[in-house]
mmCIF file of C-alpha atoms and ligand atoms in Angstrom:
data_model
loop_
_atom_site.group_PDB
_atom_site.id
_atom_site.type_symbol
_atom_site.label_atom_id
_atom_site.label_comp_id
_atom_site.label_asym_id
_atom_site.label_seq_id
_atom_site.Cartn_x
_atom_site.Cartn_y
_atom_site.Cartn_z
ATOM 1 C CA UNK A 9 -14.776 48.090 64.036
ATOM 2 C CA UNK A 10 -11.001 47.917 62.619
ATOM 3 C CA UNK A 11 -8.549 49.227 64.611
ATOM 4 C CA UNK A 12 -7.065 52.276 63.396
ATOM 5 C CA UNK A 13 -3.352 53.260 63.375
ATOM 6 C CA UNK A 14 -1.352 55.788 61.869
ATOM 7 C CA UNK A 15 2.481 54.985 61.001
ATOM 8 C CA UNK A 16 4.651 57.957 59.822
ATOM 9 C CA UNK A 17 7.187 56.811 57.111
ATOM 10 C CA UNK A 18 5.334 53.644 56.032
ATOM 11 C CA UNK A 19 6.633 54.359 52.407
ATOM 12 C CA UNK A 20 9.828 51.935 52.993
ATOM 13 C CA UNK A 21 11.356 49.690 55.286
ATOM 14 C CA UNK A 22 10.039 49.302 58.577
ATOM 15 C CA UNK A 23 7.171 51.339 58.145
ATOM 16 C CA UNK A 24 5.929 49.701 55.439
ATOM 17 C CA UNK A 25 6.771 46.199 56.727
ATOM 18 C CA UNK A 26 4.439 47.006 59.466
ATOM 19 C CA UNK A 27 1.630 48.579 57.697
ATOM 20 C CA UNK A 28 1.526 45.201 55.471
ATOM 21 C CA UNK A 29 1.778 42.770 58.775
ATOM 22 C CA UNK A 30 -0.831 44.614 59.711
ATOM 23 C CA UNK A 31 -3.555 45.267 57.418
ATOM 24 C CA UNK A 32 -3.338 42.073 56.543
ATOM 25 C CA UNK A 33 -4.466 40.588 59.386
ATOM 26 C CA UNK A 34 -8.017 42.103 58.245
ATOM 27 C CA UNK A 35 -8.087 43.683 61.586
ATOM 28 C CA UNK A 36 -6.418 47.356 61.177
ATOM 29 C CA UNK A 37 -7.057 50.505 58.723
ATOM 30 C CA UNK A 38 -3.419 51.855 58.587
ATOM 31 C CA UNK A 39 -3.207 55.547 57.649
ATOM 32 C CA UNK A 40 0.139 55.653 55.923
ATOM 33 C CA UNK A 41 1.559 59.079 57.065
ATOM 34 C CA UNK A 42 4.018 60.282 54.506
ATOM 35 C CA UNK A 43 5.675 62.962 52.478
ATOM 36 C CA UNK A 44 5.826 61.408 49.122
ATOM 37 C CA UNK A 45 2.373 59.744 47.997
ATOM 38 C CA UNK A 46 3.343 58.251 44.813
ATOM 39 C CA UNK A 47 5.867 56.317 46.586
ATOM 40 C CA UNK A 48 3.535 55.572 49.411
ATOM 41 C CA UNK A 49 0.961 54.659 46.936
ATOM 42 C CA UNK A 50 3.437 52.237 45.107
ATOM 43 C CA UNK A 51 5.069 51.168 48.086
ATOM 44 C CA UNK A 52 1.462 49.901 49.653
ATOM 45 C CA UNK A 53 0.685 48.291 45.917
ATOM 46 C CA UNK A 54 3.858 46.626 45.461
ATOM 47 C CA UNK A 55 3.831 44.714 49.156
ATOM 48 C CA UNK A 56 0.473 43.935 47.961
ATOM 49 C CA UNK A 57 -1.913 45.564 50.985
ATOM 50 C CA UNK A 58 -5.363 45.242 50.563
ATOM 51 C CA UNK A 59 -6.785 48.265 49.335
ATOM 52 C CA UNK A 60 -9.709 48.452 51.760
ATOM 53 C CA UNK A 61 -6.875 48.718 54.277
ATOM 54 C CA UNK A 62 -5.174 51.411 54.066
ATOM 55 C CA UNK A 63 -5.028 55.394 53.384
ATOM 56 C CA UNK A 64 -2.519 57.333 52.503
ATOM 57 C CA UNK A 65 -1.949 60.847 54.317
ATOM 58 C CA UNK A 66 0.151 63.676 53.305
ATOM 59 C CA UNK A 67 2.829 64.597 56.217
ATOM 60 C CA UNK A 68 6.749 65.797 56.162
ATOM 61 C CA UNK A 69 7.658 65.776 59.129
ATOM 62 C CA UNK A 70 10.455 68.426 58.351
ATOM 63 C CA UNK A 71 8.093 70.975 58.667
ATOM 64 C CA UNK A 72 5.844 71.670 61.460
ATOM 65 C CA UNK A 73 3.233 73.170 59.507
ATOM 66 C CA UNK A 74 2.943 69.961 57.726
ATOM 67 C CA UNK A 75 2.636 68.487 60.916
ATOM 68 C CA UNK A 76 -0.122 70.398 61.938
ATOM 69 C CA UNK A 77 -1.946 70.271 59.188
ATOM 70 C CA UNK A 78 -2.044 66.550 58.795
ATOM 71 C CA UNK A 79 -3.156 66.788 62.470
ATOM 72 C CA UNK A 80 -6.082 68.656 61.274
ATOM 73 C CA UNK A 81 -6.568 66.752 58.337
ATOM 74 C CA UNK A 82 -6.670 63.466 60.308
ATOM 75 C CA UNK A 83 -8.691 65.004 63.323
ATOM 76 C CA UNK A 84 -11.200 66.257 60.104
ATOM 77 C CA UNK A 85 -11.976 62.540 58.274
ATOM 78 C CA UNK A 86 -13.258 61.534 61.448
ATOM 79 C CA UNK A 87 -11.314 58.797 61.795
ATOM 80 C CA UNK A 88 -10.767 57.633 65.624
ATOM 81 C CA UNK A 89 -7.282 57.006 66.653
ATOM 82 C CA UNK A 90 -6.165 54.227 68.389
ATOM 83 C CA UNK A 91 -2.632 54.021 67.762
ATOM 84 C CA UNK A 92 0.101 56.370 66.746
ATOM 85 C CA UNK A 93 3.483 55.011 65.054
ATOM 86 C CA UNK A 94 6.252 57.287 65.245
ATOM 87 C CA UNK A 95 8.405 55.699 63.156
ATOM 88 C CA UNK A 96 10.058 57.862 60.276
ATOM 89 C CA UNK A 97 13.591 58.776 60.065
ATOM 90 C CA UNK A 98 16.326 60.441 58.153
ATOM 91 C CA UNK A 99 19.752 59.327 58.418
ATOM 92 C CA UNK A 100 23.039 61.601 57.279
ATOM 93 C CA UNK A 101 26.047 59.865 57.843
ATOM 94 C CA UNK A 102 28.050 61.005 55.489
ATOM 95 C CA UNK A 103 27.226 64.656 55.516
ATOM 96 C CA UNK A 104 29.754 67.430 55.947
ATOM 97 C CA UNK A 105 27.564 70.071 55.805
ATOM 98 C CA UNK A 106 23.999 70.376 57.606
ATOM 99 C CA UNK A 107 20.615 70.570 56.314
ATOM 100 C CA UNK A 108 17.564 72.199 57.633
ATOM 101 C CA UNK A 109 14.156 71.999 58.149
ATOM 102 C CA UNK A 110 11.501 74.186 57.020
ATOM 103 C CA UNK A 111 11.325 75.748 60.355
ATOM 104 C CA UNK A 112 15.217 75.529 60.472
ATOM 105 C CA UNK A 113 16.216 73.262 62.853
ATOM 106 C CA UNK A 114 18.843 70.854 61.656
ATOM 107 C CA UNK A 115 16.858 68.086 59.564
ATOM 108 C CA UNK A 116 17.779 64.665 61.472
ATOM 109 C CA UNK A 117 17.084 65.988 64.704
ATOM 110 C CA UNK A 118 14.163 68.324 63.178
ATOM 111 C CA UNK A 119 12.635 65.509 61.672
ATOM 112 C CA UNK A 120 13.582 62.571 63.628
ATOM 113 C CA UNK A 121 12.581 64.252 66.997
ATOM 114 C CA UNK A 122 10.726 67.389 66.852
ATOM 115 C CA UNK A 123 8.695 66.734 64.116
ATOM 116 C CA UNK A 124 7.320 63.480 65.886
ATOM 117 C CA UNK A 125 7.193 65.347 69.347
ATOM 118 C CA UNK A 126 4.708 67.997 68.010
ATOM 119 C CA UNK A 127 2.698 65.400 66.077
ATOM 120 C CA UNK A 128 2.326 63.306 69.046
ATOM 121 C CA UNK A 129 1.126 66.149 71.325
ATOM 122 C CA UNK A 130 -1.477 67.141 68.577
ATOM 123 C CA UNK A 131 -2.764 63.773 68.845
ATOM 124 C CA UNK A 132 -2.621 62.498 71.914
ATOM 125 C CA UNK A 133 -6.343 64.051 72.570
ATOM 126 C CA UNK A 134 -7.650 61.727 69.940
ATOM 127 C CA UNK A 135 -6.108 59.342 71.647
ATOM 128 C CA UNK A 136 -7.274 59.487 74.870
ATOM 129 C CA UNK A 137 -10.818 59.703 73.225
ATOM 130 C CA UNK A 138 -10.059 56.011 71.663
ATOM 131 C CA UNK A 139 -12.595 53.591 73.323
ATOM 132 C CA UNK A 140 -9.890 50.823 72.408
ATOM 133 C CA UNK A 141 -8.645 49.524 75.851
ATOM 134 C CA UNK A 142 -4.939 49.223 73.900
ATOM 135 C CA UNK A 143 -4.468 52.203 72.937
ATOM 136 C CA UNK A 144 -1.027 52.702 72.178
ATOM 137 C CA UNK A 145 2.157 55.775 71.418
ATOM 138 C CA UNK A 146 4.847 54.297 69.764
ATOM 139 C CA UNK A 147 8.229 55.546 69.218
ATOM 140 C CA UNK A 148 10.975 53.617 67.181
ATOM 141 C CA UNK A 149 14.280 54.076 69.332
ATOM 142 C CA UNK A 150 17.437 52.135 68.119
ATOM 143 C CA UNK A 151 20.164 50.134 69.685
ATOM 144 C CA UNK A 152 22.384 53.359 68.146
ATOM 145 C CA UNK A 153 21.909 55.135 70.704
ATOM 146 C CA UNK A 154 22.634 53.332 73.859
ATOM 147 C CA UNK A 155 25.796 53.455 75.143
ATOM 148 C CA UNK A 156 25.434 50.735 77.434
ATOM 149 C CA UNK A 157 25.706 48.318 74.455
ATOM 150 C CA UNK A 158 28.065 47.265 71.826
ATOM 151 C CA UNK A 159 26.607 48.847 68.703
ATOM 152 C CA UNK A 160 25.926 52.065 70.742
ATOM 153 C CA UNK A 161 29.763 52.238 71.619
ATOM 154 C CA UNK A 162 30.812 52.859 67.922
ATOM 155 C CA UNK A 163 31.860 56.530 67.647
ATOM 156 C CA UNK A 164 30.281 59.180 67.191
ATOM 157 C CA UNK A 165 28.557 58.245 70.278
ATOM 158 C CA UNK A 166 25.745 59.521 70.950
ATOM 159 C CA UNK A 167 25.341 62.422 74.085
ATOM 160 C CA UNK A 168 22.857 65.106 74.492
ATOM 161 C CA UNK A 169 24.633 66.769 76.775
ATOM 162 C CA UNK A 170 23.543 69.648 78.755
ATOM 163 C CA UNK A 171 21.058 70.041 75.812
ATOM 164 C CA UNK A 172 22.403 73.775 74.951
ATOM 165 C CA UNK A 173 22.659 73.527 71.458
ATOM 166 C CA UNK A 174 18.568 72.252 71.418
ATOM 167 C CA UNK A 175 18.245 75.235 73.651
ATOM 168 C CA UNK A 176 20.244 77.286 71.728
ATOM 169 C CA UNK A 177 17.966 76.810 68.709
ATOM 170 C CA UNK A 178 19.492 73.906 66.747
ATOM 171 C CA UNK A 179 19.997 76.049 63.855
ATOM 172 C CA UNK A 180 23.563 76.305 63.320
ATOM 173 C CA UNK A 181 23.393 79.986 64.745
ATOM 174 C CA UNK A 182 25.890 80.390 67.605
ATOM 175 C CA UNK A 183 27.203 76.629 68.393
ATOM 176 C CA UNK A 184 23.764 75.488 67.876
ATOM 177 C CA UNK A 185 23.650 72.679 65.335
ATOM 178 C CA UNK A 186 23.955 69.555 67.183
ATOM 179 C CA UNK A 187 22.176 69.237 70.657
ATOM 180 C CA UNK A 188 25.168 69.078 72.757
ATOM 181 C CA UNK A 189 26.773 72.363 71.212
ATOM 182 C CA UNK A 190 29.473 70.602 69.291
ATOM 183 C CA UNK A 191 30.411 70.438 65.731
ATOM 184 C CA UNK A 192 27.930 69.206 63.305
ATOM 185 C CA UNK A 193 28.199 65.037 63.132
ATOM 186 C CA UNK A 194 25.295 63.765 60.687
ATOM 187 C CA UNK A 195 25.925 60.074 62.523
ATOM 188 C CA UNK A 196 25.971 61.628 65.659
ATOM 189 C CA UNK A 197 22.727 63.725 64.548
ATOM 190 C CA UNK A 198 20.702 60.679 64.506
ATOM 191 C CA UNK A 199 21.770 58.882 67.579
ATOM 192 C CA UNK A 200 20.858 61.759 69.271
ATOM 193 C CA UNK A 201 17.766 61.846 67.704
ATOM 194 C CA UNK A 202 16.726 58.303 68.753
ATOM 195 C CA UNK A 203 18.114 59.011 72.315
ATOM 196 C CA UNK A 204 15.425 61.807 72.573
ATOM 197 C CA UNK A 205 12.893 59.328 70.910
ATOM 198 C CA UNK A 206 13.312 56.672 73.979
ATOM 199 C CA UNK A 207 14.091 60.198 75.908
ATOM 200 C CA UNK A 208 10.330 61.452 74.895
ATOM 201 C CA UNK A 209 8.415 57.938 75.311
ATOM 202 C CA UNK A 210 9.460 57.684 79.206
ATOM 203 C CA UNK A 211 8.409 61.560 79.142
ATOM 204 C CA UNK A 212 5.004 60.617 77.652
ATOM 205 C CA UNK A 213 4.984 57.786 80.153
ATOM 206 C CA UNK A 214 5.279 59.994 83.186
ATOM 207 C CA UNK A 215 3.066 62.709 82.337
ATOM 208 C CA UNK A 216 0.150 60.989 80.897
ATOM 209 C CA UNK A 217 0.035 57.181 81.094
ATOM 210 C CA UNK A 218 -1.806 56.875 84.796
ATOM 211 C CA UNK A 219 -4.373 59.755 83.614
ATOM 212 C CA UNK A 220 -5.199 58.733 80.062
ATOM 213 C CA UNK A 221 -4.672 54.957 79.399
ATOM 214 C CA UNK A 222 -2.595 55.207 76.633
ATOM 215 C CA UNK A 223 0.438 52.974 76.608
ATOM 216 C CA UNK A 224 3.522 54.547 75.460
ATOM 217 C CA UNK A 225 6.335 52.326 73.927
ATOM 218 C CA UNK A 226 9.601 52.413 72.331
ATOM 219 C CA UNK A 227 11.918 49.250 70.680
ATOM 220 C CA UNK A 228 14.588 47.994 68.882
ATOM 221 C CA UNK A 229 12.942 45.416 66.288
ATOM 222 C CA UNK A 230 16.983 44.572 65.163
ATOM 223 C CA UNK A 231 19.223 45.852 62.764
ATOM 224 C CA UNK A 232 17.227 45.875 59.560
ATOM 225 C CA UNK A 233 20.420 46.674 57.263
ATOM 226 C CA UNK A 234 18.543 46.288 53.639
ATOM 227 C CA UNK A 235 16.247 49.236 54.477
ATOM 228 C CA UNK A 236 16.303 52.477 52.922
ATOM 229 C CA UNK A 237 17.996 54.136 56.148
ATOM 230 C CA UNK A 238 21.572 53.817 54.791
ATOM 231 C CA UNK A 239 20.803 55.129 51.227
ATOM 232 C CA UNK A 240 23.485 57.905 51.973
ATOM 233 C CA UNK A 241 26.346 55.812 53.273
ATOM 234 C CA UNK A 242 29.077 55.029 51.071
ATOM 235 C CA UNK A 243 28.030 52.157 48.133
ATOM 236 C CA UNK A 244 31.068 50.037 49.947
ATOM 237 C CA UNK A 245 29.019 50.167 53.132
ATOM 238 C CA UNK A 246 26.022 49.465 51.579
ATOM 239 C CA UNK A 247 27.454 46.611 50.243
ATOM 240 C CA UNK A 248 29.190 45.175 53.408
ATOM 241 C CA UNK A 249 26.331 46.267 55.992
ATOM 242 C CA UNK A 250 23.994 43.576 55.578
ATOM 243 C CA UNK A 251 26.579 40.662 55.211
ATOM 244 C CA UNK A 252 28.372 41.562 58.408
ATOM 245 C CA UNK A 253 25.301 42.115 60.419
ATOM 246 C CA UNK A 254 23.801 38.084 59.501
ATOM 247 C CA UNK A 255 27.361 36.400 59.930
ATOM 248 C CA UNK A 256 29.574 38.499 61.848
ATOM 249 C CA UNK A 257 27.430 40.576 65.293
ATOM 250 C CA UNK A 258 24.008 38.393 64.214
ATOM 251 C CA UNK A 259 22.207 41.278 64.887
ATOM 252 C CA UNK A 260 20.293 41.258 61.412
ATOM 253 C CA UNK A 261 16.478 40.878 60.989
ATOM 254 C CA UNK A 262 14.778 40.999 57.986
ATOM 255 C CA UNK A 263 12.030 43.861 56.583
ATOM 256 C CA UNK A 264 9.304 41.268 57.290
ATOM 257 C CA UNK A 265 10.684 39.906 60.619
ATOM 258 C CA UNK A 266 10.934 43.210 61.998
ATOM 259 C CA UNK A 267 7.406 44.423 60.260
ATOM 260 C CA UNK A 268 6.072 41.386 62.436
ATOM 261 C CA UNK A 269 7.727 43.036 65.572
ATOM 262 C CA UNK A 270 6.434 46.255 65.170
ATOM 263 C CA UNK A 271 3.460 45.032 64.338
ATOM 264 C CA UNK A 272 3.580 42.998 67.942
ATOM 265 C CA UNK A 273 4.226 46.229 69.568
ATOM 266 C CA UNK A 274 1.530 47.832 68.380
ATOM 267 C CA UNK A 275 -1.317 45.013 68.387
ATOM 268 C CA UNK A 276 -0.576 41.971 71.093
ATOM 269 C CA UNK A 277 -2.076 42.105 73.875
ATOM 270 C CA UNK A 278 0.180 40.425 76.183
ATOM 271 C CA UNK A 279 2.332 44.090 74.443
ATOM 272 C CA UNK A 280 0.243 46.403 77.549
ATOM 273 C CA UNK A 281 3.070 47.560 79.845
ATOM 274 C CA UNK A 282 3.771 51.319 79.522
ATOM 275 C CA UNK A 283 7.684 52.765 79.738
ATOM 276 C CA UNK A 284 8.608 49.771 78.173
ATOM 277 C CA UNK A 285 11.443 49.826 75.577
ATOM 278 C CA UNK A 286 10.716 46.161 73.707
ATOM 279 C CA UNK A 287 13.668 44.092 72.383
ATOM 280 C CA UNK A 288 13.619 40.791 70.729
ATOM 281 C CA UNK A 289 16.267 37.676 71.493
ATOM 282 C CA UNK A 290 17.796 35.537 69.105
ATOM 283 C CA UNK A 291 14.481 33.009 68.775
ATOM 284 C CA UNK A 292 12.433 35.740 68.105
ATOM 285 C CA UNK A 293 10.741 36.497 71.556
ATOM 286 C CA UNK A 294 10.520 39.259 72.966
ATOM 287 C CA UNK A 295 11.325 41.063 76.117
ATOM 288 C CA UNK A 296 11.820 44.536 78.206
ATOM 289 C CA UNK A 297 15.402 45.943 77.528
ATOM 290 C CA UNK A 298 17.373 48.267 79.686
ATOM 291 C CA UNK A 299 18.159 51.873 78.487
ATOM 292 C CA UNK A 300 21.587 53.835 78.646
ATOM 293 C CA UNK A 301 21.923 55.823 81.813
ATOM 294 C CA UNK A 302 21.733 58.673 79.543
ATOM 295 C CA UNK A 303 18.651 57.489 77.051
ATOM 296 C CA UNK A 304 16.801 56.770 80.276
ATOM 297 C CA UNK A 305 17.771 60.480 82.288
ATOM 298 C CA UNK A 306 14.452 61.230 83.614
ATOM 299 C CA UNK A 307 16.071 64.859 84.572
ATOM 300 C CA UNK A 308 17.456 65.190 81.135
ATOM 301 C CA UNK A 309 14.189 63.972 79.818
ATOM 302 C CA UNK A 310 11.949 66.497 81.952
ATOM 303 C CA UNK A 311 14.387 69.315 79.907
ATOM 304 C CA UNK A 312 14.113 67.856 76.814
ATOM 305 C CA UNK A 313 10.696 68.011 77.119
ATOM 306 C CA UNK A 314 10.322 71.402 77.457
ATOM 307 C CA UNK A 315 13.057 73.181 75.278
ATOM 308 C CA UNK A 316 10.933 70.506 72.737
ATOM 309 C CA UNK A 317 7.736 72.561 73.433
ATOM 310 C CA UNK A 318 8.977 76.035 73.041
ATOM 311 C CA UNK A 319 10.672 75.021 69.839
ATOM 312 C CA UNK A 320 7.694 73.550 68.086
ATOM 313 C CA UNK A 321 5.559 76.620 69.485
ATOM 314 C CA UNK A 322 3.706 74.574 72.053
ATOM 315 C CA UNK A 323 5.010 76.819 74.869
HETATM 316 P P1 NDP B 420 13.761 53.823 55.747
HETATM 317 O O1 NDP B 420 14.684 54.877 55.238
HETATM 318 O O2 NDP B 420 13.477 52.650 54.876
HETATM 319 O O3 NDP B 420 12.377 54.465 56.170
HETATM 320 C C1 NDP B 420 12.285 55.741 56.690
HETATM 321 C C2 NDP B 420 10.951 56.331 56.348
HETATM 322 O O4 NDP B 420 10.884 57.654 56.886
HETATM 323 C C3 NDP B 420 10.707 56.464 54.845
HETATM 324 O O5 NDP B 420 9.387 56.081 54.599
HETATM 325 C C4 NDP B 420 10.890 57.942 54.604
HETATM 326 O O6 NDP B 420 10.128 58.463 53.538
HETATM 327 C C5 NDP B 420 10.364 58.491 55.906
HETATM 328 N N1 NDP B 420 10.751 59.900 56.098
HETATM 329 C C6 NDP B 420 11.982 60.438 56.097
HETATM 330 N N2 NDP B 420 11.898 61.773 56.238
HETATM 331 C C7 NDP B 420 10.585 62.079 56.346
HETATM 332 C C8 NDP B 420 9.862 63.287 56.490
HETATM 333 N N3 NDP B 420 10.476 64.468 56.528
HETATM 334 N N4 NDP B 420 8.517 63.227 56.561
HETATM 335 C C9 NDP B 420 7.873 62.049 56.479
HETATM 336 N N5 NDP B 420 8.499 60.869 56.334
HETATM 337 C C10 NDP B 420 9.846 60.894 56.259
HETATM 338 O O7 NDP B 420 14.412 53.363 57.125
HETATM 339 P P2 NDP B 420 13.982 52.257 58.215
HETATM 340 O O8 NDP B 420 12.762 51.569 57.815
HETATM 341 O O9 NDP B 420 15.198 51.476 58.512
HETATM 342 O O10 NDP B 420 13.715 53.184 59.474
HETATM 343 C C11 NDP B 420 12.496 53.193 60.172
HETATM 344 C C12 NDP B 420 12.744 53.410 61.654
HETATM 345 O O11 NDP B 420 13.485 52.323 62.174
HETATM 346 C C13 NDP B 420 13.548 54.656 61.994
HETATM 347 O O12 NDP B 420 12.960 55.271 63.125
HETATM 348 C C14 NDP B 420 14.916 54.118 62.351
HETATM 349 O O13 NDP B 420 15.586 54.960 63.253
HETATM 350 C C15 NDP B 420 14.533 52.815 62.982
HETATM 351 N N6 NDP B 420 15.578 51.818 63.069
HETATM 352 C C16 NDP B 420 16.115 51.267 61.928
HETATM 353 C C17 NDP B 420 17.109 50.311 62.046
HETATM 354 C C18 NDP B 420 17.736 49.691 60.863
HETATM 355 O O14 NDP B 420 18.639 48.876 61.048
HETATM 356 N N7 NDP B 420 17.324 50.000 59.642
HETATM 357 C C19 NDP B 420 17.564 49.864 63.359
HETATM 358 C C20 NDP B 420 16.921 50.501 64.463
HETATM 359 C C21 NDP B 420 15.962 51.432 64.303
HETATM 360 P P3 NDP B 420 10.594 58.321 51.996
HETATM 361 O O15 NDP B 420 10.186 56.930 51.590
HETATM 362 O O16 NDP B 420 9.785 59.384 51.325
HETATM 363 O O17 NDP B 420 12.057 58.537 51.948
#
């Protein structure tokens, strides 16, 4: 049989990159998991994906209703799982003022983190009952938001710190908006958010990797600067982005390249290692990267974990 993979956000960018490396290598179903199913449905069209390929699934991951039901929904067609792409994000740089999930949590970290945390714990049972012996959870991370590189070391830096504004809520209520306690940062929102991605995929890792199989995996497929993630910077930033990132820090891959990363990550075989947070070099290859000291905390993980599970109602 196909393989069959679910990738949240495959509407745009790398999502849909991926989804398209992948079905058409005949040997995948993708179910495209996202929140707006014309676009999806255009999106998959437009790249040209074989219709036989792919199916696309309602989810917003800013709510964690949605999340469960698409859980259901999934767990319902009868479709087995083999691997799970957490991939979707929301980026707010320019924000001065908040926004919030359904549930109320604010909506990069709500969305970004949370909303992936709960969908991956609803589905890592179909998971483990994948008789695929590559079974695979994989969380998109980002250079962002390690501090022991270059691109990490742009302020706002990321830093979780002692977590109390997660614990506190993360609803703006008391201190509570950002997950270090401080004053709301929409950049600084989404590093954190990919800090508790790589934070959550070593979590997974530890807890369930020796007893189920399942390889858990997190990368940086490059910076992809044409994709929909910087639709709310400023149009001169926009504008600038992708030009400095080919000529000036070379750190620029295109939609397709990094698809075909992804899309590596998810379906080679010599891909197997668990923990692993994949980066590729300049020719394309690629190899196991080192994490922050913070994004690879396994204390600051363990806590992440569970003020995670009490927020999304799992404890
Ligand atoms: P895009 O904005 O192109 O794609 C993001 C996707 O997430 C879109 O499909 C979007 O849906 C979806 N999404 C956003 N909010 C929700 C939600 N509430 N529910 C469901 N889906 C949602 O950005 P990229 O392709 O660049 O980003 C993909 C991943 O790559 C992210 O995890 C990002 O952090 C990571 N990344 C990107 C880099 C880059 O340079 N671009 C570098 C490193 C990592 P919709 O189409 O409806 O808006």
């Amino acid at each position: 049989r196909k393989g069959s993979v679910i990738i949240t956000g495959a509407s745009s960018g790398l999502g849909l990159a991926t989804a398209k490396a992948l079905a058409e290598t005949g040997k995948w179903h993708v179910i495209m998991a996202c929140r707006n199913f014309l676009k999806a449905e255009k999106a998959a069209k437009s790249v040209g994906i074989p219709k036989e390929n792919y199916t696309i699934v309602h989810l917003d991951l800013a709510s964690l209703e949605s999340v469960r039901q698409f859980a259901d929904n999934f767990r319902r067609s009868g479709r087995p799982l083999d691997v799970l792409v957490c991939n979707a994000a929301v980026y707010l740089p320019t924000a001065k003022e908040p926004s919030f999930t359904a549930e109320g949590f604010e909506l990069s970290v709500g969305t970004n983190h949370l909303g992936h945390f709960l969908l991956s714990r609803l589905l890592l049972d179909d998971l483990k009952q994948s008789d695929n012996p590559s079974k695979r959870l994989i969380i998109v991370g980002s250079i962002t938001g390690n501090t022991n590189t270059l691109a990490g070391n742009v302020p706002p830096k990321a830093n979780l710190g002692d977590l109390r504004g997660l614990s506190g809520g993360l609803n703006g209520i008391n201190n509570s908006v950002m997950i270090d306690g401080g004053d709301f940062d929409g950049a600084k929102a989404y590093k954190d958010s990919k800090v508790c991605n790589m934070l959550t995929m070593q979590e997974f890792h530890r807890r369930f990797h020796e007893e189920t199989g399942i390889c858990f995996a997190s990368l940086y497929p490059g910076c992809i600067a044409t994709t929909g993630l910087f639709r709310e910077h400023i149009p001169l930033f926009r504008l600038l982005f992708p030009p400095f990132q080919k000529y000036i820090t070379k750190g620029y891959v295109s939609e397709e390249e990094a698809g075909k990363r992804l899309a590596q990550v998810v379906s080679d075989p010599s891909l197997t290692k668990s923990g692993v947070y994949w980066s590729w070099n300049k020719n394309s290859a690629s190899f196991e990267n080192q994490l922050s000291k913070e994004a690879s905390d396994a204390e600051k993980a363990r806590k992440l974990w569970e003020v995670s599970e009490k927020l999304v109602g799992l404890a």
